């Protein structure tokens, strides 16, 4: 590409990014390794795609090499892949058609990448891996002890090895080579012949291949001279080790993430992984600075910024411009619920606005709010399920089993056959009176409809992999934003990565939303209705309260237009015992936030 053509591309990029200095610093940087702090609404995806376009234009990715893009899920990978197909040709010129660019940029998740490796080289570990890895039934390590067939087939000692691996990953303890080898042998010798594979084994098999067959590892290192990782803050220890295998002294890197959206520590997301990566690989840090989602809402803009300043300073920020956060406070849970129902009805009436009521957990409080919304005859979608709920797990497992039987060797996957598949699932579960099953059926149809509209041209293999990934990883909840309902009830963890016009974070109370109240010196302070952080936060409390702040921040930033909170002076503990000494928890009362009455739509 000559200098004139390059200048045209640069001008297009500058125009598209409205002269945003930090975005352009990422895009045009001559530094080979970048770690980008990219909060929700700050233009992360467009910045990432423009960076890729610029590297193509300047020869940063020589032929026939490719870019490896890794995301948290196949659903997220598809969104990025779609953006790449739509925006790269426009930036680079008509001669670069979407099909040719699609071959240059391989976007997937960690399991998708590893399955690709196993399809080619799995036979090096086990003859059972001659079979397409997608045709195995993928399960969690913990599922083995709950599966009677497997529990009776594996000795207790081997079950303990498998469960120990699950614990290590969840506790962010990287397993050594011997531990991996022993674990892999059990999966290869005992589970694969029965048609099962574990989620962790998909990645750990590749670890062993890369260790024992360095020429295979070198091939992938050479084939992908640029690695882009999205949602990097959610990386767990075995995914991090996989990246370490792929990175050489010459590998260019772009890692994007937001430390304040790290809310999966309880399932193994590595603490401070962005700092660790920056140090280990001498990466240049750039923080995107402009929030485009809230550019027309000064209060939400300030709220986002002030929470981030608190997180960066361990709750000792220098803030001069306080943000107003609309709130509803009830003397009882019923009073709180009535105010929520009125606000939800106000938002949804006579408009197409969507509103999500988000909770930290299921509780008696969330049940009262749901009952009140139903009493007010407000149609809503129930999304309060957890990954470990028995009916949630069973539905995904049944979907996976039926999907493999129906589409395992299919050459094409169209809307008609997918709807027929969903109809079959509805017959299986339609007679059961269970609102989780009802919601999951709705999600399945919504996903199929969305796929048929937005991804109609997707190759059959990509469609197949998407559904397999969703069922294996129990991710149907990610289709909640596609549901044809104006009102959604969900947990914050279930809503991560999704967006609605309005969000109401409910039950933001001491002991209910924060989990460190027992360690807090201020827990019995005389303030009647509100709890505040102590002047000096005990060292043992700092990390847990920052983790709670991350959850609070993720909940609020699911809103495109306006967020609200609610609380009551009545609360119930996990056993359902009632207390009348409730307080609004400390998080919406940190420096730089002022609660105001939430009467009008923002």
XYZ file of C-alpha atoms in Angstrom:
602
model
C 0.000 0.000 0.000
C 1.440 3.374 -1.031
C 1.633 6.481 1.172
C -1.366 8.153 -0.469
C -3.600 5.132 0.186
C -2.316 4.935 3.756
C -3.136 8.600 4.355
C -6.680 8.027 3.068
C -7.114 5.179 5.561
C -5.720 7.293 8.407
C -8.117 10.125 7.564
C -11.053 7.685 7.569
C -10.014 6.374 10.970
C -9.523 9.845 12.471
C -12.954 10.900 11.193
C -14.639 7.749 12.474
C -13.116 8.207 15.936
C -13.980 11.912 16.132
C -10.395 12.797 16.958
C -10.476 10.846 20.250
C -6.837 11.123 21.352
C -6.664 7.937 23.413
C -8.429 5.812 20.810
C -6.118 7.147 18.102
C -3.102 6.523 20.332
C -4.093 2.849 20.487
C -4.789 2.650 16.742
C -1.670 4.372 15.408
C 0.804 3.298 18.084
C 4.105 1.882 16.832
C 4.487 -0.008 20.108
C 4.047 -3.735 19.447
C 2.336 -4.623 22.723
C -0.608 -2.698 24.102
C -2.856 -3.295 27.081
C -5.942 -1.130 26.819
C -8.223 -0.248 29.716
C -11.567 -0.114 27.956
C -14.719 0.391 30.056
C -18.226 -0.223 28.693
C -19.302 2.534 26.316
C -15.800 3.886 25.657
C -15.551 2.670 22.040
C -13.546 -0.490 22.650
C -14.734 -2.567 19.692
C -14.360 0.161 17.055
C -10.905 0.988 18.431
C -9.878 -2.663 18.247
C -11.088 -3.009 14.644
C -9.373 0.211 13.555
C -6.140 -1.005 15.149
C -6.409 -4.228 13.136
C -7.151 -2.246 9.951
C -4.136 0.003 10.489
C -1.831 -2.975 11.074
C -3.093 -4.546 7.846
C -2.525 -1.290 5.968
C 1.022 -0.823 7.284
C 2.105 -4.436 6.755
C 2.012 -5.268 10.443
C 0.443 -8.638 9.592
C 2.395 -10.080 6.640
C 0.891 -12.660 4.271
C -0.030 -15.456 4.776
C -0.116 -14.873 8.534
C -3.315 -14.308 10.479
C -4.636 -12.438 13.487
C -5.979 -14.454 16.411
C -8.822 -12.732 18.253
C -9.921 -14.306 21.531
C -13.079 -13.352 23.418
C -14.920 -14.573 26.491
C -17.636 -16.479 24.588
C -18.576 -17.599 21.081
C -21.520 -15.185 21.220
C -19.098 -12.296 21.847
C -16.781 -13.673 19.162
C -19.612 -13.609 16.620
C -20.381 -9.968 17.418
C -16.729 -9.039 16.907
C -16.547 -11.148 13.749
C -19.600 -9.346 12.363
C -18.073 -5.939 13.162
C -14.815 -6.980 11.487
C -16.656 -8.135 8.352
C -18.652 -4.895 8.153
C -16.037 -2.281 9.081
C -12.670 -3.557 7.858
C -13.558 -3.499 4.131
C -14.907 0.041 4.504
C -11.677 1.199 6.135
C -9.302 -0.689 3.858
C -11.065 -0.274 0.516
C -13.336 -2.325 -1.712
C -10.563 -4.642 -2.868
C -10.549 -6.077 0.641
C -13.826 -7.991 0.645
C -15.323 -9.441 3.850
C -14.601 -13.040 2.824
C -10.884 -12.457 2.286
C -10.585 -10.427 5.492
C -12.496 -13.091 7.404
C -9.779 -15.558 6.510
C -7.138 -13.200 7.854
C -8.824 -12.605 11.221
C -9.766 -15.697 13.229
C -12.081 -14.685 16.090
C -13.137 -17.307 18.617
C -13.072 -18.046 22.342
C -10.439 -20.073 24.215
C -12.376 -23.322 23.919
C -13.079 -22.707 20.233
C -9.384 -22.170 19.527
C -8.423 -25.299 21.470
C -11.041 -27.400 19.710
C -9.465 -26.314 16.413
C -6.083 -27.531 17.670
C -7.569 -30.830 18.869
C -9.259 -31.452 15.515
C -5.821 -31.355 13.885
C -3.532 -32.724 16.581
C -5.692 -34.389 19.253
C -4.710 -37.793 17.877
C -1.225 -37.157 19.295
C -2.724 -37.581 22.779
C -5.490 -40.119 22.297
C -6.858 -42.238 19.472
C -10.339 -41.353 20.771
C -9.708 -37.810 19.496
C -9.907 -39.050 15.903
C -13.570 -38.260 16.507
C -14.627 -34.625 16.020
C -14.204 -33.028 19.437
C -17.576 -31.275 19.022
C -19.307 -34.663 19.049
C -18.253 -35.349 22.640
C -20.625 -34.278 25.397
C -18.823 -31.517 27.296
C -19.338 -31.398 31.068
C -17.862 -29.599 34.040
C -15.415 -31.394 36.328
C -17.966 -31.216 39.138
C -20.617 -32.903 36.969
C -18.686 -36.181 37.151
C -19.555 -36.740 40.805
C -23.238 -36.050 39.996
C -23.379 -38.351 36.946
C -24.205 -41.902 38.061
C -22.707 -43.488 34.920
C -19.366 -41.722 35.383
C -19.384 -41.900 39.174
C -19.675 -45.682 39.021
C -17.018 -45.975 36.307
C -14.284 -43.859 37.911
C -12.543 -44.892 41.153
C -12.889 -42.425 44.021
C -9.207 -41.462 43.746
C -9.628 -40.440 40.094
C -12.769 -38.452 40.866
C -10.768 -36.577 43.508
C -8.082 -35.726 40.916
C -10.727 -34.293 38.590
C -12.452 -32.326 41.357
C -9.076 -31.028 42.534
C -8.487 -29.585 39.054
C -11.827 -27.790 39.224
C -10.852 -26.322 42.605
C -7.437 -25.228 41.351
C -8.909 -23.376 38.380
C -11.606 -21.709 40.491
C -8.987 -20.646 43.042
C -6.661 -19.320 40.293
C -3.913 -21.846 41.124
C -2.060 -22.812 37.959
C -1.635 -26.631 37.824
C 1.868 -28.004 37.179
C 2.746 -30.325 34.276
C 2.448 -33.530 36.313
C -0.981 -32.553 37.632
C -2.152 -31.727 34.102
C -0.778 -35.005 32.739
C -2.505 -37.096 35.406
C -5.785 -35.243 34.907
C -5.596 -35.586 31.115
C -4.901 -39.325 31.358
C -8.073 -39.838 33.381
C -10.174 -37.861 30.902
C -8.564 -39.555 27.870
C -8.719 -43.109 29.217
C -12.036 -43.049 31.050
C -14.288 -40.268 29.735
C -13.481 -40.035 26.022
C -14.387 -43.704 25.349
C -17.785 -43.001 26.935
C -18.313 -39.948 24.722
C -17.599 -37.286 27.373
C -15.014 -34.521 27.638
C -14.609 -31.840 30.321
C -14.457 -28.102 29.650
C -11.060 -27.851 31.331
C -9.704 -30.840 29.394
C -10.401 -29.086 26.076
C -7.788 -26.494 27.085
C -5.503 -28.758 29.127
C -5.173 -31.293 26.293
C -3.750 -28.447 24.193
C -1.365 -27.542 27.040
C -0.009 -31.091 26.932
C 0.259 -31.110 23.127
C 2.207 -27.840 23.176
C 4.538 -29.206 25.902
C 5.168 -32.621 24.332
C 5.172 -31.523 20.687
C 6.936 -28.132 20.579
C 6.859 -28.093 16.771
C 3.038 -27.873 16.952
C 3.302 -24.989 19.390
C 5.852 -23.254 17.132
C 3.481 -23.553 14.171
C 0.733 -21.651 16.007
C 3.227 -19.110 17.350
C 4.356 -18.392 13.800
C 0.871 -18.512 12.279
C -0.514 -15.835 14.611
C 1.987 -12.944 14.826
C -0.730 -10.744 16.377
C -3.001 -11.817 19.236
C -5.959 -9.662 20.296
C -7.781 -10.581 23.522
C -11.079 -8.980 24.542
C -12.493 -8.980 28.105
C -8.984 -9.820 29.248
C -9.854 -9.176 32.912
C -11.904 -12.415 32.933
C -8.937 -14.635 31.962
C -8.462 -17.658 34.237
C -5.226 -19.494 34.994
C -5.400 -22.160 32.270
C -6.423 -19.634 29.595
C -3.515 -17.431 30.714
C -1.122 -20.380 30.406
C -2.460 -21.031 26.898
C -1.609 -17.449 25.966
C 1.875 -17.890 27.420
C 2.404 -20.858 25.079
C 1.362 -18.792 22.048
C 3.383 -15.657 22.799
C 6.991 -15.382 21.610
C 9.434 -12.478 21.710
C 8.091 -11.399 18.305
C 4.347 -11.699 18.965
C 2.407 -8.446 18.799
C -0.302 -8.100 21.441
C -3.444 -6.077 22.045
C -5.231 -6.966 25.287
C -8.443 -5.066 26.068
C -10.284 -5.169 29.354
C -11.609 -3.313 32.339
C -10.409 -4.216 35.852
C -13.631 -2.758 37.240
C -15.680 -5.365 35.342
C -13.820 -8.302 36.851
C -16.726 -9.989 38.642
C -15.861 -13.627 37.950
C -13.184 -14.035 40.617
C -15.335 -16.717 42.242
C -14.912 -18.935 39.161
C -11.216 -18.339 38.665
C -10.638 -14.996 36.915
C -7.056 -14.103 37.813
C -6.653 -11.137 40.158
C -4.697 -8.195 38.693
C -4.146 -10.104 35.434
C -3.885 -6.866 33.432
C -1.021 -5.650 35.624
C 0.640 -9.080 35.521
C 0.496 -9.181 31.709
C 1.744 -5.606 31.362
C 4.802 -6.397 33.482
C 5.563 -9.833 32.042
C 5.377 -8.759 28.395
C 6.528 -5.144 28.743
C 3.193 -3.889 27.432
C 2.338 -0.208 27.079
C -0.786 0.751 29.009
C -3.370 3.068 27.464
C -6.681 3.944 29.127
C -9.567 5.015 26.895
C -10.875 8.275 28.317
C -14.224 9.203 26.739
C -17.552 7.603 27.596
C -19.702 7.791 24.450
C -22.655 5.900 25.872
C -23.431 8.659 28.371
C -22.170 11.647 26.387
C -25.669 13.182 26.466
C -26.306 12.365 30.134
C -23.970 14.434 32.354
C -25.072 12.750 35.594
C -24.476 9.197 34.324
C -21.173 10.368 32.854
C -20.102 11.724 36.248
C -21.392 8.598 38.012
C -19.305 6.333 35.791
C -16.225 8.507 36.263
C -16.603 8.935 40.030
C -17.001 5.211 40.671
C -13.859 4.576 38.639
C -11.977 7.230 40.637
C -13.025 5.510 43.871
C -11.820 2.154 42.582
C -8.481 3.590 41.469
C -7.836 5.260 44.843
C -9.285 2.614 47.189
C -12.165 4.949 48.051
C -10.039 8.075 48.642
C -10.608 10.024 45.408
C -10.176 13.706 44.720
C -13.636 14.572 43.356
C -15.090 18.058 42.984
C -18.164 17.303 40.838
C -20.672 15.021 42.565
C -22.978 12.747 40.528
C -26.685 12.412 41.307
C -27.993 8.831 41.457
C -31.814 8.443 41.536
C -32.906 6.111 44.334
C -36.044 4.605 45.865
C -36.109 3.841 49.594
C -38.931 1.921 51.250
C -39.626 1.272 54.922
C -40.527 -2.283 53.938
C -39.660 -4.604 51.063
C -43.240 -4.210 49.850
C -42.888 -0.418 49.813
C -39.643 -0.703 47.839
C -41.316 -3.156 45.454
C -44.293 -0.838 44.861
C -41.981 2.035 43.934
C -40.050 -0.217 41.546
C -43.275 -1.415 39.904
C -44.470 2.169 39.402
C -41.145 3.220 37.883
C -41.019 0.181 35.604
C -44.580 0.843 34.427
C -43.742 4.518 33.812
C -40.692 3.624 31.711
C -42.421 0.922 29.667
C -45.743 2.712 29.071
C -46.200 4.185 25.621
C -42.621 3.569 24.520
C -40.301 0.882 23.243
C -37.836 1.404 26.083
C -36.559 -1.709 27.805
C -35.841 -1.833 31.518
C -33.963 -4.430 33.554
C -34.392 -4.902 37.299
C -31.103 -6.379 38.485
C -30.276 -8.118 41.764
C -27.071 -9.246 43.432
C -28.711 -12.584 44.277
C -32.049 -14.329 44.483
C -33.619 -13.649 47.858
C -36.917 -13.132 49.610
C -36.532 -9.471 48.635
C -36.281 -10.291 44.923
C -39.336 -12.550 45.235
C -41.391 -9.727 46.790
C -40.376 -7.364 43.974
C -41.253 -9.967 41.332
C -44.628 -10.614 42.988
C -45.387 -6.884 43.043
C -44.528 -6.476 39.352
C -46.856 -9.396 38.566
C -49.633 -7.941 40.782
C -49.412 -4.715 38.770
C -50.001 -6.767 35.613
C -46.656 -5.734 34.129
C -45.452 -8.392 31.655
C -41.864 -9.397 32.412
C -39.209 -11.927 31.519
C -37.833 -14.035 34.375
C -34.043 -14.394 34.147
C -33.075 -15.000 37.784
C -31.472 -18.394 37.188
C -27.918 -19.281 38.190
C -25.390 -21.387 36.297
C -25.477 -24.075 38.986
C -29.295 -24.377 39.260
C -30.282 -28.001 38.625
C -33.059 -27.163 36.146
C -30.848 -24.624 34.327
C -28.071 -27.226 33.989
C -30.459 -29.984 32.941
C -32.067 -27.886 30.207
C -28.696 -27.047 28.640
C -27.540 -30.665 28.872
C -30.729 -31.896 27.192
C -30.403 -29.245 24.479
C -26.811 -30.321 23.871
C -27.771 -33.991 23.619
C -30.652 -33.322 21.205
C -28.610 -30.843 19.164
C -25.723 -33.287 18.694
C -28.137 -36.001 17.546
C -29.948 -33.718 15.111
C -27.086 -31.643 13.711
C -23.939 -33.671 14.425
C -23.389 -34.522 10.762
C -25.575 -31.863 9.138
C -24.222 -30.047 6.087
C -26.486 -27.034 6.623
C -28.302 -25.446 9.553
C -31.206 -23.209 8.558
C -33.891 -21.371 10.473
C -36.538 -23.990 9.680
C -34.511 -26.850 11.164
C -33.501 -24.752 14.177
C -37.130 -23.820 14.885
C -38.048 -27.509 14.591
C -35.303 -28.260 17.129
C -36.727 -25.617 19.506
C -40.232 -27.036 18.974
C -38.872 -30.408 20.056
C -37.414 -28.920 23.226
C -40.731 -27.203 23.915
C -42.507 -30.562 23.711
C -40.062 -32.030 26.220
C -40.444 -29.189 28.729
C -43.777 -27.594 27.812
C -45.816 -29.740 30.202
C -43.618 -28.913 33.211
C -44.779 -26.016 35.382
C -41.419 -24.371 35.929
C -40.711 -20.715 35.145
C -37.018 -21.406 34.534
C -37.880 -23.902 31.783
C -40.456 -21.473 30.357
C -37.829 -18.711 30.214
C -35.186 -20.954 28.679
C -37.570 -21.987 25.897
C -38.210 -18.282 25.197
C -34.454 -17.641 25.141
C -33.903 -20.513 22.710
C -36.464 -19.150 20.238
C -35.100 -15.592 20.674
C -31.569 -16.781 19.929
C -32.697 -18.617 16.791
C -34.614 -15.558 15.562
C -31.638 -13.262 16.169
C -29.259 -15.671 14.454
C -31.574 -15.973 11.453
C -31.706 -12.192 10.983
C -28.232 -10.949 11.889
C -26.181 -14.016 11.003
C -28.115 -15.545 8.127
C -24.935 -15.721 6.030
C -22.936 -17.427 8.768
C -21.361 -20.725 7.630
C -23.048 -23.853 8.999
C -19.923 -24.738 10.994
C -19.986 -21.379 12.791
C -23.690 -21.760 13.600
C -23.035 -25.257 14.872
C -20.138 -24.115 17.055
C -22.210 -21.240 18.450
C -24.995 -23.506 19.680
C -22.570 -26.131 20.985
C -20.689 -23.455 22.930
C -23.890 -21.969 24.356
C -25.226 -25.333 25.509
C -21.882 -26.595 26.838
C -21.176 -23.416 28.785
C -24.793 -22.828 29.843
C -24.968 -19.431 28.194
C -28.571 -19.170 26.973
C -28.966 -16.277 29.423
C -26.795 -14.228 27.025
C -29.820 -14.116 24.700
C -31.809 -12.065 27.246
C -31.236 -8.844 25.313
C -32.980 -10.455 22.298
C -36.152 -11.357 24.207
C -39.309 -9.558 23.091
C -40.099 -8.204 26.545
C -39.795 -4.654 27.822
C -39.104 -5.741 31.405
C -36.358 -8.149 32.445
C -35.571 -9.529 35.911
C -32.011 -10.847 36.214
C -28.995 -11.160 38.456
C -26.120 -8.771 37.760
C -23.801 -11.669 36.927
C -26.358 -12.998 34.439
C -26.613 -9.561 32.830
C -22.881 -8.968 32.309
C -22.205 -8.024 28.689
C -25.864 -7.123 28.054
C -27.518 -3.692 27.855
C -30.968 -2.146 28.269
C -32.268 1.415 28.024
C -32.921 1.664 31.752
C -31.606 -0.349 34.689
C -32.799 -0.486 38.275
C -30.383 -2.163 40.695
C -32.557 -3.418 43.553
C -31.972 -4.443 47.177
C -28.839 -2.309 47.527
C -28.751 -2.859 51.287
C -26.212 -3.540 54.002
C -25.655 -7.315 54.422
C -27.628 -7.990 51.205
C -25.595 -6.310 48.450
C -22.218 -6.177 50.199
C -20.639 -9.309 51.619
C -18.052 -7.737 53.959
C -20.327 -6.051 56.485
C -19.115 -8.378 59.246
C -15.578 -6.974 58.857
C -16.653 -3.329 58.663
C -16.069 -1.067 61.702
C -19.013 1.090 60.548
C -21.585 -1.699 60.500
C -23.239 -0.538 63.741
C -22.895 3.211 63.151
C -25.673 5.437 64.440
C -26.742 6.701 61.004
C -30.377 5.659 60.847
C -30.948 4.663 57.227
C -27.558 4.732 55.526
C -24.260 2.917 55.948
C -20.945 4.523 55.029
C -17.443 3.184 54.653
C -15.124 3.808 57.612
C -12.577 6.614 57.392
C -9.836 3.972 57.462
C -10.688 0.750 55.645
C -9.098 -2.334 57.290
C -6.571 -4.074 55.017
C -8.556 -7.319 55.028
C -11.644 -5.494 53.828
C -10.099 -3.612 50.890
C -10.147 -6.359 48.269
C -13.643 -7.711 49.102
C -15.231 -4.250 49.107
C -13.544 -3.434 45.780
C -14.962 -6.702 44.418
C -18.417 -5.606 45.603
C -17.892 -2.215 43.938
C -17.126 -4.031 40.658
C -20.487 -5.825 40.839
C -22.275 -2.547 41.626
C -20.529 -0.818 38.708
C -21.349 -3.614 36.259
C -25.009 -3.431 37.301
C -25.258 0.339 36.795
C -23.431 0.306 33.457
C -25.898 -2.136 31.886
C -27.988 1.027 31.279
C -27.785 2.923 28.001
C -29.796 5.903 29.238
C -30.285 5.938 33.016
C -29.678 3.787 36.086
C -31.571 3.786 39.389
C -31.112 1.969 42.684
C -33.553 0.858 45.363
C -33.372 -0.377 48.948
C -35.561 -0.895 51.997
C -35.223 -0.728 55.767
C -36.564 -4.274 55.971
C -34.418 -7.191 54.932
C -34.390 -10.976 55.053
C -31.358 -13.189 55.578
C -30.600 -16.345 53.593
C -32.849 -18.378 55.908
C -35.765 -15.989 55.371
C -35.543 -14.384 58.812
C -36.908 -10.831 58.853
C -34.969 -7.784 60.134
C -36.269 -4.213 60.433
C -32.919 -2.485 60.935
C -31.897 -2.385 57.287
C -29.773 0.369 55.764
C -28.805 1.453 52.287
C -25.373 -0.106 51.774
C -22.209 1.971 51.558
C -21.547 1.653 47.801
C -24.037 4.264 46.507
C -22.774 6.607 49.237
C -19.083 6.646 48.376
C -17.280 9.902 47.610
C -18.695 11.672 44.573
C -22.214 10.162 44.633
C -25.352 11.816 45.997
C -28.656 9.955 46.200
C -31.708 11.836 44.945
C -35.365 10.804 44.785
C -35.958 8.653 41.724
C -39.319 10.024 40.679
C -38.729 11.063 37.065
C -37.207 9.256 34.113
C -33.647 10.444 33.509
